[in-house]
Amino acid sequence: MYVIRLPDGTLRVPHSVVADADGAEAGPEAREGRIIADAYIEIGPGDPDYDRLLRESLTEEELAERRRRWREEDADLLRRFEEWKGDMPD
């Protein structure tokens, strides 16, 4: 997950959320059946971590471009693997 910089300057920051199946936050004695999810929290310039997180943030467009590039590179890697696999003796 990435820090996302919104047009208004707000940052969406990854925050791991751990909750029991009933939705209550889990404590140290968490039971089986708990839900673990990734979520974002939004912070603004007044937050103590804002400046540090701003440096590593991406706009939504930059993140979409990065994902598109990964898909293209993955397709090329898969093609090269299939070619290599096709050259292997049976």
XYZ file of N, CA, C and O in Angstrom:
360
model
N 0.844 -1.171 0.000
C 0.000 0.000 0.000
C 0.893 1.238 0.000
O 1.995 1.206 0.520
N 0.385 2.281 -0.573
C 1.148 3.496 -0.747
C 0.476 4.676 -0.071
O -0.731 4.671 0.151
N 1.264 5.707 0.213
C 0.718 6.971 0.684
C 0.235 7.710 -0.558
O 0.992 7.920 -1.504
N -1.049 8.071 -0.574
C -1.649 8.719 -1.724
C -1.896 10.193 -1.399
O -2.502 10.518 -0.380
N -1.413 11.064 -2.282
C -1.577 12.508 -2.124
C -2.789 12.952 -2.932
O -2.826 12.821 -4.148
N -3.804 13.456 -2.245
C -5.017 13.909 -2.900
C -4.840 15.345 -3.395
O -3.963 16.077 -2.899
N -5.655 15.776 -4.356
C -5.511 17.126 -4.914
C -5.586 18.251 -3.876
O -4.962 19.293 -4.052
N -6.309 18.040 -2.783
C -6.418 19.093 -1.768
C -5.262 19.090 -0.760
O -5.252 19.851 0.192
N -4.272 18.203 -0.966
C -3.113 18.144 -0.071
C -3.245 17.120 1.039
O -2.280 16.822 1.732
N -4.423 16.564 1.210
C -4.636 15.514 2.208
C -3.883 14.265 1.771
O -3.764 13.993 0.582
N -3.364 13.521 2.735
C -2.687 12.259 2.436
C -3.539 11.096 2.917
O -4.072 11.135 4.023
N -3.657 10.077 2.092
C -4.263 8.808 2.513
C -3.114 7.901 2.867
O -2.292 7.552 2.024
N -3.074 7.493 4.134
C -1.955 6.737 4.682
C -2.417 5.334 5.037
O -3.455 5.167 5.691
N -1.667 4.293 4.626
C -2.050 2.923 4.986
C -2.087 2.751 6.502
O -1.236 3.248 7.217
N -3.105 2.077 6.961
C -3.257 1.799 8.387
C -3.822 0.399 8.510
O -4.913 0.130 8.018
N -3.069 -0.497 9.110
C -3.562 -1.864 9.284
C -4.679 -1.857 10.309
O -4.571 -1.241 11.358
N -5.723 -2.535 9.962
C -6.884 -2.623 10.845
C -7.059 -4.085 11.220
O -7.117 -4.944 10.350
N -7.110 -4.344 12.496
C -7.332 -5.701 12.973
C -8.585 -5.656 13.830
O -8.671 -4.897 14.780
N -9.562 -6.463 13.489
C -10.821 -6.469 14.231
C -11.322 -7.892 14.368
O -11.018 -8.753 13.546
N -12.105 -8.131 15.408
C -12.764 -9.421 15.569
C -13.868 -9.529 14.522
O -14.264 -8.547 13.906
N -14.381 -10.722 14.343
C -15.429 -10.951 13.362
C -16.664 -10.098 13.647
O -17.403 -9.756 12.744
N -16.896 -9.726 14.914
C -18.053 -8.895 15.240
C -17.781 -7.411 15.005
O -18.631 -6.565 15.232
N -16.576 -7.075 14.529
C -16.252 -5.693 14.213
C -15.556 -4.938 15.327
O -15.043 -3.852 15.114
N -15.513 -5.514 16.530
C -14.837 -4.854 17.645
C -13.336 -4.959 17.442
O -12.847 -5.947 16.906
N -12.617 -3.920 17.841
C -11.165 -3.966 17.703
C -10.596 -5.081 18.560
O -11.021 -5.313 19.677
N -9.619 -5.775 18.017
C -9.017 -6.906 18.729
C -7.952 -6.421 19.686
O -7.238 -5.479 19.403
N -7.865 -7.080 20.804
C -6.815 -6.780 21.764
C -5.777 -7.866 21.740
O -5.751 -8.693 20.834
N -4.892 -7.896 22.758
C -3.848 -8.904 22.790
C -4.399 -10.325 22.841
O -3.754 -11.260 22.409
N -5.605 -10.474 23.354
C -6.191 -11.806 23.456
C -7.152 -12.083 22.302
O -8.187 -12.698 22.463
N -6.785 -11.639 21.098
C -7.646 -11.787 19.920
C -8.010 -13.244 19.701
O -7.189 -14.130 19.856
N -9.262 -13.462 19.319
C -9.766 -14.815 19.095
C -9.619 -15.211 17.639
O -9.379 -14.394 16.783
N -9.828 -16.503 17.368
C -9.876 -16.961 15.986
C -11.078 -16.300 15.319
O -12.022 -15.897 15.959
N -11.029 -16.205 13.999
C -12.135 -15.622 13.265
C -12.025 -14.115 13.130
O -12.947 -13.481 12.676
N -10.914 -13.555 13.526
C -10.781 -12.110 13.404
C -10.565 -11.713 11.946
O -10.095 -12.493 11.134
N -10.914 -10.492 11.617
C -10.771 -9.960 10.276
C -9.541 -9.060 10.255
O -9.381 -8.202 11.100
N -8.667 -9.266 9.286
C -7.493 -8.413 9.121
C -7.632 -7.753 7.756
O -7.815 -8.432 6.753
N -7.539 -6.441 7.723
C -7.697 -5.723 6.468
C -6.725 -4.557 6.406
O -6.211 -4.118 7.426
N -6.500 -4.091 5.207
C -5.718 -2.887 5.022
C -6.694 -1.760 4.742
O -7.654 -1.923 3.994
N -6.438 -0.642 5.338
C -7.298 0.518 5.159
C -6.435 1.759 5.128
O -5.236 1.712 5.411
N -7.039 2.857 4.756
C -6.338 4.132 4.744
C -6.960 5.066 5.762
O -8.163 5.022 5.999
N -6.129 5.897 6.347
C -6.614 7.008 7.149
C -6.166 8.272 6.425
O -5.190 8.251 5.679
N -6.888 9.352 6.607
C -6.517 10.603 5.969
C -5.914 11.536 6.996
O -6.432 11.674 8.101
N -4.790 12.153 6.613
C -4.149 13.131 7.492
C -3.893 14.402 6.693
O -3.761 14.379 5.469
N -3.836 15.517 7.411
C -3.593 16.803 6.773
C -2.281 17.397 7.227
O -1.538 16.805 8.020
N -1.979 18.604 6.746
C -0.709 19.260 7.064
C -0.445 19.451 8.561
O 0.703 19.575 8.964
N -1.456 19.437 9.384
C -1.256 19.613 10.821
C -0.755 18.373 11.538
O -0.342 18.430 12.698
N -0.761 17.241 10.868
C -0.327 15.996 11.486
C 1.199 15.983 11.609
O 1.896 16.402 10.694
N 1.722 15.495 12.747
C 3.181 15.481 12.938
C 3.950 14.663 11.888
O 5.116 14.951 11.611
N 3.332 13.665 11.287
C 4.001 12.820 10.296
C 3.796 13.303 8.855
O 4.304 12.696 7.924
N 3.051 14.381 8.673
C 2.677 14.823 7.333
C 3.889 15.074 6.435
O 3.958 14.558 5.328
N 4.857 15.866 6.886
C 5.999 16.221 6.036
C 6.796 14.987 5.620
O 7.203 14.862 4.466
N 7.000 14.068 6.541
C 7.746 12.843 6.235
C 6.994 11.996 5.219
O 7.561 11.509 4.235
N 5.693 11.853 5.402
C 4.892 11.028 4.503
C 4.675 11.695 3.150
O 4.555 11.012 2.133
N 4.649 13.012 3.124
C 4.466 13.738 1.877
C 5.584 13.406 0.889
O 5.349 13.250 -0.311
N 6.803 13.270 1.385
C 7.956 12.978 0.519
C 7.813 11.649 -0.219
O 8.311 11.497 -1.318
N 7.157 10.676 0.394
C 7.023 9.365 -0.247
C 5.663 9.155 -0.903
O 5.369 8.071 -1.400
N 4.837 10.187 -0.940
C 3.477 10.035 -1.462
C 3.441 10.068 -2.987
O 4.338 10.589 -3.651
N 2.378 9.478 -3.524
C 2.108 9.463 -4.959
C 0.709 10.011 -5.190
O -0.178 9.809 -4.363
N 0.506 10.673 -6.322
C -0.857 11.048 -6.678
C -1.578 9.792 -7.154
O -0.945 8.779 -7.473
N -2.890 9.863 -7.237
C -3.649 8.711 -7.731
C -3.260 8.397 -9.178
O -3.202 7.229 -9.569
N -2.953 9.430 -9.966
C -2.532 9.227 -11.349
C -1.169 8.536 -11.401
O -0.943 7.646 -12.233
N -0.237 8.944 -10.550
C 1.088 8.306 -10.517
C 0.973 6.837 -10.117
O 1.658 5.980 -10.668
N 0.097 6.544 -9.159
C -0.106 5.158 -8.735
C -0.720 4.334 -9.870
O -0.291 3.201 -10.126
N -1.687 4.901 -10.586
C -2.296 4.194 -11.719
C -1.256 3.926 -12.806
O -1.216 2.837 -13.386
N -0.376 4.894 -13.073
C 0.682 4.720 -14.070
C 1.651 3.627 -13.636
O 2.074 2.794 -14.444
N 1.991 3.605 -12.365
C 2.906 2.585 -11.844
C 2.301 1.195 -12.010
O 2.958 0.255 -12.436
N 1.015 1.065 -11.683
C 0.343 -0.233 -11.827
C 0.285 -0.662 -13.293
O 0.463 -1.828 -13.630
N 0.006 0.283 -14.210
C -0.037 -0.027 -15.629
C 1.327 -0.531 -16.102
O 1.427 -1.530 -16.820
N 2.385 0.134 -15.661
C 3.745 -0.261 -16.040
C 4.069 -1.659 -15.518
O 4.656 -2.478 -16.223
N 3.658 -1.955 -14.280
C 3.894 -3.291 -13.724
C 3.199 -4.357 -14.573
O 3.759 -5.410 -14.839
N 1.950 -4.090 -14.962
C 1.212 -5.075 -15.774
C 1.937 -5.327 -17.092
O 2.059 -6.462 -17.540
N 2.404 -4.244 -17.727
C 3.129 -4.407 -18.996
C 4.418 -5.200 -18.791
O 4.733 -6.080 -19.586
N 5.172 -4.881 -17.743
C 6.420 -5.586 -17.469
C 6.153 -7.037 -17.104
O 6.926 -7.920 -17.485
N 5.069 -7.289 -16.372
C 4.710 -8.667 -16.034
C 4.381 -9.460 -17.288
O 4.751 -10.627 -17.414
N 3.677 -8.832 -18.234
C 3.327 -9.524 -19.474
C 4.594 -9.878 -20.254
O 4.705 -10.979 -20.797
N 5.569 -8.963 -20.295
C 6.828 -9.232 -20.992
C 7.590 -10.363 -20.301
O 8.125 -11.254 -20.957
N 7.634 -10.322 -18.982
C 8.325 -11.374 -18.227
C 7.660 -12.736 -18.462
O 8.341 -13.743 -18.676
N 6.332 -12.777 -18.452
C 5.612 -14.027 -18.702
C 5.909 -14.542 -20.108
O 6.145 -15.745 -20.306
N 5.923 -13.660 -21.099
C 6.227 -14.060 -22.470
C 7.626 -14.676 -22.559
O 7.811 -15.739 -23.139
N 8.608 -14.023 -21.918
C 9.983 -14.551 -21.942
C 10.063 -15.892 -21.231
O 10.774 -16.795 -21.665
N 9.336 -16.065 -20.136
C 9.326 -17.341 -19.419
C 8.728 -18.435 -20.289
O 9.265 -19.546 -20.367
N 7.619 -18.118 -20.950
C 6.979 -19.121 -21.819
C 7.920 -19.510 -22.957
O 7.978 -20.683 -23.341
N 8.653 -18.542 -23.511
C 9.630 -18.867 -24.555
C 10.723 -19.777 -24.002
O 11.108 -20.748 -24.634
N 11.216 -19.454 -22.827
C 12.256 -20.276 -22.182
C 11.729 -21.672 -21.925
O 12.388 -22.669 -22.216
N 10.523 -21.757 -21.393
C 9.925 -23.053 -21.081
C 9.733 -23.868 -22.355
O 9.945 -25.079 -22.362
N 9.384 -23.213 -23.461
C 9.207 -23.900 -24.735
C 10.505 -24.448 -25.284
O 10.510 -25.414 -26.052
N 11.640 -23.841 -24.899
C 12.953 -24.312 -25.368
C 13.495 -25.460 -24.528
O 14.502 -26.064 -24.903
N 12.846 -25.786 -23.420
C 13.320 -26.859 -22.532
C 13.019 -28.216 -23.160
O 11.975 -28.424 -23.745
N 13.984 -29.173 -23.049
C 13.723 -30.528 -23.586
C 12.608 -31.204 -22.752
O 12.482 -30.969 -21.568
N 11.860 -32.039 -23.419
C 10.754 -32.750 -22.726
C 11.244 -33.794 -21.804
O 12.118 -34.438 -21.760
